[in-house]
mmCIF file of C-alpha atoms in Angstrom:
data_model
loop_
_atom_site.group_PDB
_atom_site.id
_atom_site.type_symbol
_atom_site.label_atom_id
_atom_site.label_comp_id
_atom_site.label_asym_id
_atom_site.label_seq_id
_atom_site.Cartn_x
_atom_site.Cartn_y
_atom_site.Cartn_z
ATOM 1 C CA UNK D 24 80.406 84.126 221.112
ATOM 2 C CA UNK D 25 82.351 80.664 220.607
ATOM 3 C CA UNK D 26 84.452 81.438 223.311
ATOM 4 C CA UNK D 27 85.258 83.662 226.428
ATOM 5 C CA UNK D 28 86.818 86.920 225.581
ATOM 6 C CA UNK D 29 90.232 87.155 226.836
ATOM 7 C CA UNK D 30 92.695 90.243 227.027
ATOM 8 C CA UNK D 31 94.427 89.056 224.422
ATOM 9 C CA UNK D 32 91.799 88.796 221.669
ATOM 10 C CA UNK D 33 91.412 92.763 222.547
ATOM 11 C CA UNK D 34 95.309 93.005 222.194
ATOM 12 C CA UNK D 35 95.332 91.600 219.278
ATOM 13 C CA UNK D 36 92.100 93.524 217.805
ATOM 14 C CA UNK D 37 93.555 96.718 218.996
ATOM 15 C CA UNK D 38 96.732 96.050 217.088
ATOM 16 C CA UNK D 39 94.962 95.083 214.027
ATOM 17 C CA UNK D 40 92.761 98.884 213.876
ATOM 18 C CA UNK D 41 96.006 100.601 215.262
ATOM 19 C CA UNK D 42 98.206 98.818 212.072
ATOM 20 C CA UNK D 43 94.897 99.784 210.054
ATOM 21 C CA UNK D 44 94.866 103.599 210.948
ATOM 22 C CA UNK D 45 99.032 103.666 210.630
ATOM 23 C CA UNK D 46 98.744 101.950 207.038
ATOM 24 C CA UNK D 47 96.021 104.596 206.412
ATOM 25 C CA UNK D 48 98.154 107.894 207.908
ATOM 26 C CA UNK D 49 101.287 106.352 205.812
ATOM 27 C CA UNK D 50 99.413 105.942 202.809
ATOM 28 C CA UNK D 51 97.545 109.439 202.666
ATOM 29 C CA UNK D 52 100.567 110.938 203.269
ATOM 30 C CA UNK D 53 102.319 109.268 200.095
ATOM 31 C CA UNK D 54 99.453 109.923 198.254
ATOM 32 C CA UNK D 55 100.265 113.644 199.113
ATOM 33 C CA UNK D 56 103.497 113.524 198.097
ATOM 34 C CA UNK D 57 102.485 111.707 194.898
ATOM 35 C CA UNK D 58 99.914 114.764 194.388
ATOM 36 C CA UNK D 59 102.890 117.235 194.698
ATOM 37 C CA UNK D 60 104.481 116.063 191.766
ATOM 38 C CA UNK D 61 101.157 115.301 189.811
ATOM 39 C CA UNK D 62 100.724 118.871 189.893
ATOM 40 C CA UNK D 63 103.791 119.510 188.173
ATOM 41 C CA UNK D 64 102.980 117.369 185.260
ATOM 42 C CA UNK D 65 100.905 119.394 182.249
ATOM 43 C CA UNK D 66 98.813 116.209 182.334
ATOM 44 C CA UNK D 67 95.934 116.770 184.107
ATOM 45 C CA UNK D 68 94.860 112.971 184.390
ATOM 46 C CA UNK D 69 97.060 112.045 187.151
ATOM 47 C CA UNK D 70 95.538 114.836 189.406
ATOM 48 C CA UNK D 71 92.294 113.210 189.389
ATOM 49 C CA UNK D 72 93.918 109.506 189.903
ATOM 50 C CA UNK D 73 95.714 110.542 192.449
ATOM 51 C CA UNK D 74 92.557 112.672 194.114
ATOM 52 C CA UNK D 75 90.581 109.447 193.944
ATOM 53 C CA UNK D 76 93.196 107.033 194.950
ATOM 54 C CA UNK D 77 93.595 109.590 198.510
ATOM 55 C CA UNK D 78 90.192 108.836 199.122
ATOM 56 C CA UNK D 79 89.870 105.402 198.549
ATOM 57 C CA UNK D 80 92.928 103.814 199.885
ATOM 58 C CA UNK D 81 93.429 104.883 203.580
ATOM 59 C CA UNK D 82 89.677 104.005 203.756
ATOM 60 C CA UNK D 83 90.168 100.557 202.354
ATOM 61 C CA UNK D 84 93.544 100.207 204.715
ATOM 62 C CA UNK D 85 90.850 101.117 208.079
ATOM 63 C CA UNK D 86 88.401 99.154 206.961
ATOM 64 C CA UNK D 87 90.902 96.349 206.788
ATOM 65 C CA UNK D 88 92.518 97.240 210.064
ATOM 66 C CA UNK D 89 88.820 96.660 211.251
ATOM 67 C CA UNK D 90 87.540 93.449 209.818
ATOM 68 C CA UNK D 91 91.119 91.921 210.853
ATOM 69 C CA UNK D 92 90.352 92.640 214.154
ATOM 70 C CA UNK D 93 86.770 91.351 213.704
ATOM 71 C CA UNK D 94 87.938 88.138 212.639
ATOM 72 C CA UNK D 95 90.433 88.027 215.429
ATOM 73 C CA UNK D 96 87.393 88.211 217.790
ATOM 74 C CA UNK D 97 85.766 84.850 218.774
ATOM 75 C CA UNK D 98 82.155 86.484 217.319
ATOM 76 C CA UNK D 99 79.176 84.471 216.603
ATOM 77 C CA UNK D 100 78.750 83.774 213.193
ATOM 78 C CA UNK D 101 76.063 86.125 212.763
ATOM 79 C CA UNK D 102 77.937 89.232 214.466
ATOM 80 C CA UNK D 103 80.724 88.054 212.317
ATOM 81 C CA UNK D 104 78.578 87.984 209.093
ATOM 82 C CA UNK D 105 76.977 91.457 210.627
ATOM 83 C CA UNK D 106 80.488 93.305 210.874
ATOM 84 C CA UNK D 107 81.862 92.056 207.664
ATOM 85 C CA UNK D 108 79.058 92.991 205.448
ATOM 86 C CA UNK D 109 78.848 96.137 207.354
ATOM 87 C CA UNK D 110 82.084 97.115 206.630
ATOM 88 C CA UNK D 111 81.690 95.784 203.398
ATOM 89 C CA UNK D 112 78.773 98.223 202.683
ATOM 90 C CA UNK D 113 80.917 100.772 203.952
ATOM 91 C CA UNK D 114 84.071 100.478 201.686
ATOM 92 C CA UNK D 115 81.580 100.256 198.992
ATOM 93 C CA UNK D 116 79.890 103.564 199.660
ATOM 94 C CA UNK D 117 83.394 105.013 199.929
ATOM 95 C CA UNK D 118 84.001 104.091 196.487
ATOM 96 C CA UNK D 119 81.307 105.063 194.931
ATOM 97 C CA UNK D 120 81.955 108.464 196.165
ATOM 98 C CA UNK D 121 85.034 108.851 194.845
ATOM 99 C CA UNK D 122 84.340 107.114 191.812
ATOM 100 C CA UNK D 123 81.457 109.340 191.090
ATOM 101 C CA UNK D 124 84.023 112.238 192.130
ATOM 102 C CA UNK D 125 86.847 111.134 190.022
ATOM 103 C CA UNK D 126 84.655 110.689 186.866
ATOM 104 C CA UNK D 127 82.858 114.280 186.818
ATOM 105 C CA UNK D 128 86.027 115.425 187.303
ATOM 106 C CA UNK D 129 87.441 113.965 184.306
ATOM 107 C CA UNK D 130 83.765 115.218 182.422
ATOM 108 C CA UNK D 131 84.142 118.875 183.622
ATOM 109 C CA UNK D 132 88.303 119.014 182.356
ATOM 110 C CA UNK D 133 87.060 117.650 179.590
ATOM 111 C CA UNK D 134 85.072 120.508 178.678
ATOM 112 C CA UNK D 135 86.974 122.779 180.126
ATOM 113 C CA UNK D 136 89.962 121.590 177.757
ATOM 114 C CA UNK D 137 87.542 122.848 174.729
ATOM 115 C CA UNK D 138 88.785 125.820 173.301
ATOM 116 C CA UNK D 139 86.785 129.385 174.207
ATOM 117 C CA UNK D 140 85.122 127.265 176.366
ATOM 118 C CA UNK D 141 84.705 129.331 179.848
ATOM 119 C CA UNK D 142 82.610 127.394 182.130
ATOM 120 C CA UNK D 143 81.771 123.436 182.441
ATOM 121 C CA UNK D 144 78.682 121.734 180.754
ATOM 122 C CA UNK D 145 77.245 120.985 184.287
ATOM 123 C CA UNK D 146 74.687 118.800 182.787
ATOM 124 C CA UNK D 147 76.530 115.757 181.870
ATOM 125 C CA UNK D 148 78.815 116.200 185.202
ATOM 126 C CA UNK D 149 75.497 115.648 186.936
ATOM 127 C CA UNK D 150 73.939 113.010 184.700
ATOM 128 C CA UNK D 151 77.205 111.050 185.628
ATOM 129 C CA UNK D 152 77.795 111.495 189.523
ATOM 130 C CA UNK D 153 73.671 110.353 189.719
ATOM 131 C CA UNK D 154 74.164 107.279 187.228
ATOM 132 C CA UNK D 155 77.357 106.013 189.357
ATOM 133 C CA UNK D 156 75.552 106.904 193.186
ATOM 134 C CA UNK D 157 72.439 104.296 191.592
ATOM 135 C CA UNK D 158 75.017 101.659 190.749
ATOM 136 C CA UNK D 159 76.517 102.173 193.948
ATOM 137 C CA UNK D 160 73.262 102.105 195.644
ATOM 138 C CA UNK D 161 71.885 99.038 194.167
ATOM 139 C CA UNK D 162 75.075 97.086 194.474
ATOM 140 C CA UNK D 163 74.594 97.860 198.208
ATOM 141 C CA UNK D 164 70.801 96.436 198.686
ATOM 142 C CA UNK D 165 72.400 93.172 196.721
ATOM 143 C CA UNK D 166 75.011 93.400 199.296
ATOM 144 C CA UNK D 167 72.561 93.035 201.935
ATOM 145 C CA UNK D 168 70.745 90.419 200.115
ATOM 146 C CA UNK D 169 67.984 92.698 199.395
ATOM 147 C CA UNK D 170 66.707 91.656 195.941
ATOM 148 C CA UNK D 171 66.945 94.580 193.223
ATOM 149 C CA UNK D 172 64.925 93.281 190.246
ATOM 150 C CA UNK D 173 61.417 94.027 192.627
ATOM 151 C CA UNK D 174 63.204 97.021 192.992
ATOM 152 C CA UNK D 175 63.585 97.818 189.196
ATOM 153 C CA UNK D 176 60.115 96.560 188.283
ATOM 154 C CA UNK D 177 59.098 98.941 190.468
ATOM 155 C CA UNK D 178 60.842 101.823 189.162
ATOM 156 C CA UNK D 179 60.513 101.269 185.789
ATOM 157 C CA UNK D 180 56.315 101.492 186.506
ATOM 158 C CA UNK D 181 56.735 104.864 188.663
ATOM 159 C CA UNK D 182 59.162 106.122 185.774
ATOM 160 C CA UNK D 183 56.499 106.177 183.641
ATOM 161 C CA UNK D 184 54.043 107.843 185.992
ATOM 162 C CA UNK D 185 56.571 110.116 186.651
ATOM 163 C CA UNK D 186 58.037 110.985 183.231
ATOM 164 C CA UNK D 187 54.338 112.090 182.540
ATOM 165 C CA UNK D 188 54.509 114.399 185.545
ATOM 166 C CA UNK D 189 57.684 115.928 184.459
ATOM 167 C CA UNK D 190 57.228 116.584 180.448
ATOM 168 C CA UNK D 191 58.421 120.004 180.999
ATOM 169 C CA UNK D 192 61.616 119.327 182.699
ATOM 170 C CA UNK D 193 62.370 115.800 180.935
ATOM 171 C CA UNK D 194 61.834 117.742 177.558
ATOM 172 C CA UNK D 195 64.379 120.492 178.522
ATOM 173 C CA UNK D 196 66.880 117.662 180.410
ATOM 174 C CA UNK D 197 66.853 116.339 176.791
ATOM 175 C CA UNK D 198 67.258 119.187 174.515
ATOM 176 C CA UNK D 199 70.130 120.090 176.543
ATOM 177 C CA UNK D 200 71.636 117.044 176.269
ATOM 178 C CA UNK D 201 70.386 117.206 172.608
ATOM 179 C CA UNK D 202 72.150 121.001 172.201
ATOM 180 C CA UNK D 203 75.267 119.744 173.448
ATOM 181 C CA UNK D 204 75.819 116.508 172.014
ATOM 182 C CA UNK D 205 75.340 118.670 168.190
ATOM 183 C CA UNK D 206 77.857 120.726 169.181
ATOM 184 C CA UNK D 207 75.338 123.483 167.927
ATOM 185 C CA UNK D 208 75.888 125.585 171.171
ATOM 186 C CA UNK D 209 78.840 125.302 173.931
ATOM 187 C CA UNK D 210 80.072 126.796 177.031
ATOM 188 C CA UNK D 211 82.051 130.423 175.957
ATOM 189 C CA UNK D 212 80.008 130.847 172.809
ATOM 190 C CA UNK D 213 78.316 134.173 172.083
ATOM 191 C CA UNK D 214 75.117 133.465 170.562
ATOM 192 C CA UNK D 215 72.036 135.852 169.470
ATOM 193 C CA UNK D 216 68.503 134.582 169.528
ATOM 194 C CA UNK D 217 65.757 135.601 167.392
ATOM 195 C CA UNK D 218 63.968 137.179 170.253
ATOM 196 C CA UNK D 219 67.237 139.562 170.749
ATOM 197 C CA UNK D 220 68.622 138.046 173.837
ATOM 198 C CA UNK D 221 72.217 137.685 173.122
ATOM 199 C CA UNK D 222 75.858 137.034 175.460
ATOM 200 C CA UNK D 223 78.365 134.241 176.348
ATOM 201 C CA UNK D 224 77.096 130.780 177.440
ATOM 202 C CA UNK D 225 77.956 130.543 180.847
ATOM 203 C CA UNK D 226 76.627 126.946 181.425
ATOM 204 C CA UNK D 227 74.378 124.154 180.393
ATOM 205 C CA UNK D 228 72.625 122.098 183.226
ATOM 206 C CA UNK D 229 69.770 119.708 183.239
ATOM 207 C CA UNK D 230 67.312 122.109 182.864
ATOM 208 C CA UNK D 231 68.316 125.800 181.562
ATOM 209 C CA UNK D 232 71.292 127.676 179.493
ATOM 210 C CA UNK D 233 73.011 130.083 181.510
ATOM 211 C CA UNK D 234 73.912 133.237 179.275
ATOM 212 C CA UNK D 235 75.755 136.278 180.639
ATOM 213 C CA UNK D 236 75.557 139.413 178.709
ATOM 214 C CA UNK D 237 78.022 142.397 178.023
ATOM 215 C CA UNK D 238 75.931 143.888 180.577
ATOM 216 C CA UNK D 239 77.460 141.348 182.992
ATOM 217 C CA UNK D 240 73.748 140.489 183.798
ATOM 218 C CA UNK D 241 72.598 136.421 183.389
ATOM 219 C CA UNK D 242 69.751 135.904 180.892
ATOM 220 C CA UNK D 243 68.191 132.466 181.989
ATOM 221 C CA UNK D 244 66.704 129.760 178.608
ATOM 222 C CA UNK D 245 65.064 126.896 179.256
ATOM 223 C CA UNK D 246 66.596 124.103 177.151
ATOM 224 C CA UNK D 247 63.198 123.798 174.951
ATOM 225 C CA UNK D 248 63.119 127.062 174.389
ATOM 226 C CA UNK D 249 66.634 126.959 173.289
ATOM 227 C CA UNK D 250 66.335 124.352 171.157
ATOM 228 C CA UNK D 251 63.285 125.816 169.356
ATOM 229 C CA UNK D 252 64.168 129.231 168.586
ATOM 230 C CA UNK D 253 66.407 130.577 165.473
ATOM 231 C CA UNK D 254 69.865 131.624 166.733
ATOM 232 C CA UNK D 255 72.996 132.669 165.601
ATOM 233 C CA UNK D 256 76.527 131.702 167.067
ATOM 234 C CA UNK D 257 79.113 134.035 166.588
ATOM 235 C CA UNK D 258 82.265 131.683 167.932
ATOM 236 C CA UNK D 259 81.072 128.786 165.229
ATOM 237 C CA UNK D 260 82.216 127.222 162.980
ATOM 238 C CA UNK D 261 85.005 129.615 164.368
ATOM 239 C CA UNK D 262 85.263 132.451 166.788
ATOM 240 C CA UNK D 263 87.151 134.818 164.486
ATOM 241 C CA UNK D 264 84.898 137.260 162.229
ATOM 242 C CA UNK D 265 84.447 139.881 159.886
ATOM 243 C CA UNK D 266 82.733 143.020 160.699
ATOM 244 C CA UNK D 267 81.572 145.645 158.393
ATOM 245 C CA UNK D 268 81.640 149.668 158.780
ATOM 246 C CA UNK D 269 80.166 151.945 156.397
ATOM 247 C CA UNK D 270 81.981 155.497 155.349
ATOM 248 C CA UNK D 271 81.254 158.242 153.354
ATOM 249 C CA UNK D 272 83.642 160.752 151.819
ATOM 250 C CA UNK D 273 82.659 163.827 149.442
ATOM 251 C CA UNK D 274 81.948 163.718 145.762
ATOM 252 C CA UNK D 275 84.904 165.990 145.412
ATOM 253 C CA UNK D 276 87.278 163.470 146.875
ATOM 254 C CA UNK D 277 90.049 161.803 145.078
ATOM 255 C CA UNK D 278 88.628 158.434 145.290
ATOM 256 C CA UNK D 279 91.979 156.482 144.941
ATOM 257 C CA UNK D 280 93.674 158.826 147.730
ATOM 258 C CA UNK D 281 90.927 158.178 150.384
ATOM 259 C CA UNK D 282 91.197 154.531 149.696
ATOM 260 C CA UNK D 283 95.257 154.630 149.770
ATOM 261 C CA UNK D 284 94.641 156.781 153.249
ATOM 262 C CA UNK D 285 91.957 154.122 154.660
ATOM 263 C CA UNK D 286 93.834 151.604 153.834
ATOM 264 C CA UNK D 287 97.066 153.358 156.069
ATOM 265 C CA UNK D 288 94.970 154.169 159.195
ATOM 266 C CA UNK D 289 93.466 149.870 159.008
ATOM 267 C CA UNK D 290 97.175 149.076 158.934
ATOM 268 C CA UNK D 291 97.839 151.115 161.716
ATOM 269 C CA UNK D 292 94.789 149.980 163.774
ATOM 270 C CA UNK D 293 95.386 145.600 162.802
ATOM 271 C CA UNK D 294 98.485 146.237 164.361
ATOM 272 C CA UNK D 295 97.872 148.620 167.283
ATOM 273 C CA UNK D 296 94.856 147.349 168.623
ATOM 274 C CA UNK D 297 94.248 144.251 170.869
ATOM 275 C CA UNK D 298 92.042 142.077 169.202
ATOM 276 C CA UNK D 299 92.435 142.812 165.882
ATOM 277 C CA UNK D 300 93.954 139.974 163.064
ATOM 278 C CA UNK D 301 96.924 141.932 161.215
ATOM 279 C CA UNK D 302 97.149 138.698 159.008
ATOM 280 C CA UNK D 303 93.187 139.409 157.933
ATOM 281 C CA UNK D 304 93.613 141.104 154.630
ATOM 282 C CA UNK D 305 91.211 144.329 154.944
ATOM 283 C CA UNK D 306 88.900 144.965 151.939
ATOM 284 C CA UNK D 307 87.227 148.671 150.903
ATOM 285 C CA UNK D 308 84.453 148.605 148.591
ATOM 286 C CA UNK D 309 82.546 151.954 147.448
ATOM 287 C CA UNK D 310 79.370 150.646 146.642
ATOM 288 C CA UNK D 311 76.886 154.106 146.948
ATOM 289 C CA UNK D 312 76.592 157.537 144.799
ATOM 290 C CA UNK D 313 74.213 158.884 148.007
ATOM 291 C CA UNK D 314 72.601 162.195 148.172
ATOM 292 C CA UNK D 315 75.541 163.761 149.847
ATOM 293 C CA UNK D 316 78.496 161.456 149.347
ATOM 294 C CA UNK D 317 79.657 158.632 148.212
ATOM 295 C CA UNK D 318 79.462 155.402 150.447
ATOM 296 C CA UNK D 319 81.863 152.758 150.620
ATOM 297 C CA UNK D 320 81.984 149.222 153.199
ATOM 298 C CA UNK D 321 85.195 148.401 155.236
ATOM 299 C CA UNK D 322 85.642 145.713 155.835
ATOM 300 C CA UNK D 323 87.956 144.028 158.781
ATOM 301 C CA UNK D 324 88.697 140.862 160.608
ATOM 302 C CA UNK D 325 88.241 140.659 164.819
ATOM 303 C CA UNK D 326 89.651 138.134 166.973
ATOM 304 C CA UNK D 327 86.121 137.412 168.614
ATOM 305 C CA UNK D 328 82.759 138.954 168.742
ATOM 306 C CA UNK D 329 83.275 141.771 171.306
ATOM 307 C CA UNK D 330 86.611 142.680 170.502
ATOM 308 C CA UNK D 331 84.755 144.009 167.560
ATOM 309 C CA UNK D 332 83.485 147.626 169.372
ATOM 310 C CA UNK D 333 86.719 147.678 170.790
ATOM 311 C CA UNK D 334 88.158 147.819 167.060
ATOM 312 C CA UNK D 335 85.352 150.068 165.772
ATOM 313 C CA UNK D 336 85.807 152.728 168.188
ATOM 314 C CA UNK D 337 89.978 152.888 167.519
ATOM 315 C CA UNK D 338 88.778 152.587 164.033
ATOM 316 C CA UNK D 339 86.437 155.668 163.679
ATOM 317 C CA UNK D 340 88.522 157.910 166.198
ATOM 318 C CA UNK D 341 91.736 157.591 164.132
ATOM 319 C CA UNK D 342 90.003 157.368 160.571
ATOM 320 C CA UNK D 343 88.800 161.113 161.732
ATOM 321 C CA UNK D 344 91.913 162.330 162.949
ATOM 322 C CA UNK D 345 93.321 160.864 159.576
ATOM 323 C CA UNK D 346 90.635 162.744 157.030
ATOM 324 C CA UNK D 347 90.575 165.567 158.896
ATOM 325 C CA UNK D 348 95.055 165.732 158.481
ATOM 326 C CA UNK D 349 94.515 164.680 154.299
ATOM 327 C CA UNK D 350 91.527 167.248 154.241
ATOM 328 C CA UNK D 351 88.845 164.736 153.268
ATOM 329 C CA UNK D 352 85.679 165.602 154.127
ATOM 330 C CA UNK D 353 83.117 163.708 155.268
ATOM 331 C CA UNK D 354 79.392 166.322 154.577
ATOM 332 C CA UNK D 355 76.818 166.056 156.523
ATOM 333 C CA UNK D 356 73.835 164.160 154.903
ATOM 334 C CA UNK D 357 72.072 167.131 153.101
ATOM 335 C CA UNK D 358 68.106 167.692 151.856
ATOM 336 C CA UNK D 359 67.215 169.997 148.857
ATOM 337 C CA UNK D 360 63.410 170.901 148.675
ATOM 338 C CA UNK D 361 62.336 172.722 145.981
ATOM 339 C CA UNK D 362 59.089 174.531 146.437
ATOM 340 C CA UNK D 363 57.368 175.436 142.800
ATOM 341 C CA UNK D 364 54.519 178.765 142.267
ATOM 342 C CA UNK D 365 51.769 177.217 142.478
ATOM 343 C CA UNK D 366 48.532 175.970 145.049
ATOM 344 C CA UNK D 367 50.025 174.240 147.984
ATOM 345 C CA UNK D 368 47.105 173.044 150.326
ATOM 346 C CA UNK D 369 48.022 172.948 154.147
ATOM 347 C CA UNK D 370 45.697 171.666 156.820
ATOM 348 C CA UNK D 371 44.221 173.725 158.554
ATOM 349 C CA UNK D 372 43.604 172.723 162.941
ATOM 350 C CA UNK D 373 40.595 171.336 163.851
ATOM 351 C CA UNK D 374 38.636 170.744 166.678
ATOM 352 C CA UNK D 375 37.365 167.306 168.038
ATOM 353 C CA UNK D 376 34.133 167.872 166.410
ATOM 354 C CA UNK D 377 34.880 169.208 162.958
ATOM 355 C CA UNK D 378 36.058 167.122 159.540
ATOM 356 C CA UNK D 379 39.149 167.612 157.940
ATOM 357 C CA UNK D 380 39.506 170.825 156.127
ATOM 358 C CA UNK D 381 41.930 172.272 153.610
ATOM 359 C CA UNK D 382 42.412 175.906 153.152
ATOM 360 C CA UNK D 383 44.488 176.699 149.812
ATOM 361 C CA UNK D 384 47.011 179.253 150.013
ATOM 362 C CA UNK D 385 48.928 180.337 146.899
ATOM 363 C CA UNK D 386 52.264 180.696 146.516
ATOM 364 C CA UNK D 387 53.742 183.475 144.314
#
């Protein structure tokens, strides 16, 4: 010490952490009120300013009560040197926190601002909070005069060693980053694969895709495997679609009254039925002279991919109702076989150790 502590160096240090924790209380609780009327605003950047401003500033209003009252101590020049780069170190560590905090927060409403998209891209919210905790971290050790290029040297020799170690999960890290920076695949799509696995991307982290099917159960991808296979994405280039159903009236039906009647029952269900797109013009095509009737393709537009058995069921139920009312039928697929006099050979049973054998029998 340079001097003999007296009572009022401690008077004066005590008022200098007490002003420190007041300017702290006062300043969380505007913050508060500041966050009040952020969330009344439809912009959703102030929310996260104001979040990461509530962390930062009482701590930086302590930590300045504290080194005040430091300096008002009559400390060695090494305590001195001690406190304030300890203090130092800890206002940094603070910020980096809510730095880190603040900026995956503005990554996940990012993503979540993407239309149809249900869940955040988790990968890039991570990939962010770790790159700002290693600035934060090395701008620490340089703090306490710990030299960082050693440091990097070293690092950039295990990385290798390590990035050999971890193919597998460095190669799916990057085709996930790879899939979402394409924009091939996102959060709230509903994608098939070739392998048959098929549902709504729940999320896309460092090293899997997250897929949740209509049976509600998750279906877990690596990102390779993602990346690798053939897939189709029903929400892209946009989530509305066309789906097809295939009919079949009678021959004896009057052809231009059981289009004028399908055409009144896909009025009835655009308009009716959640889901469906009353501005999509609906298109009937008879394509087929089958065995028993005579096919034709209907053709309507859905909102997104599982409104369509929504649609279909409405569809078919009132279509029914509909040619039953206008008595169009709709026969039963039918088989003629025609059996001519003649030698018709039938197998005959055999046992384990016999040939095959043919018995004729004639027909008269």
């Amino acid at each position: 010490m340079k001097r003999a502590l007296t009572v009022d160096d401690l008077v004066i240090a005590g008022i200098a952490v007490a002003a420190g924790l007041l300017a702290a209380f006062l300043l969380r609780m505007l913050l508060r009120w500041l966050g009040k009327h952020a969330d009344r605003t439809r912009w959703s950047g102030d929310d996260l300013i104001v979040d990461t401003l509530r962390t930062v500033v009482p701590w930086a209003a302590f930590l300045g009560g504290a080194a005040s009252a430091g300096a008002a101590l009559p400390l060695t020049k090494t305590v001195q040197h001690n406190v304030n780069q300890t203090l130092t170190v800890l206002l940094i560590f603070v910020v980096t926190l809510a730095t880190a905090r603040g900026i995956a927060g503005v990554m996940r409403t990012v993503t979540q601002s993407r239309p149809g998209v249900a869940g955040s891209a988790t990968i890039f919210v991570n990939i962010t909070r770790i790159l700002i905790l290693a600035i934060g971290f090395l701008v620490v050790l340089q703090t306490l005069g710990i030299s960082i290029a050693p440091l990097l040297t070293a690092l950039g020799v295990g990385g290798l060693a390590v990035a050999l170690a971890l193919q597998d999960t460095l190669a799916n890290l990057f085709a996930g980053i790879h899939i979402l920076a394409s924009k091939t695949v996102q959060p709230g799509d509903y994608i098939r694969l070739a392998s048959g696995e098929e549902g709504y991307v729940e999320d896309i982290n460092w090293r899997q895709t997250t897929v949740r099917a209509l049976s509600n159960n998750l279906i877990v991808i690596p990102n390779g495997e993602l990346a690798k296979t053939n897939m189709t994405n029903f929400m892209r280039p946009e989530q509305e679609l066309t789906i097809l159903l295939q009919v079949g009236v009678a021959y004896d039906s009057d052809l231009d009254h059981v289009e004028r009647v399908t055409n009144e029952v896909i009025a009835e269900v655009m308009t009716q039925v959640e889901g469906a797109l009353p501005d999509h013009e609906p298109i009937i095509r008879f394509h087929t002279f089958g065995d028993s009737r005579i096919g034709f393709t209907v053709i309507l537009g859905v909102g997104e991919f599982s409104d369509q058995y929504r649609i279909k069921h409405e569809f078919i139920k009132r279509l029914h109702r509909r040619y039953r009312k206008e008595g169009i039928s709709i026969p039963a697929p039918t088989r003629t076989v025609a059996i001519q006099q003649g030698t018709v050979a039938i197998p005959q049973q055999r046992m384990p150790e016999e040939a095959d054998e043919v018995t004729p029998v004639r027909l008269d």
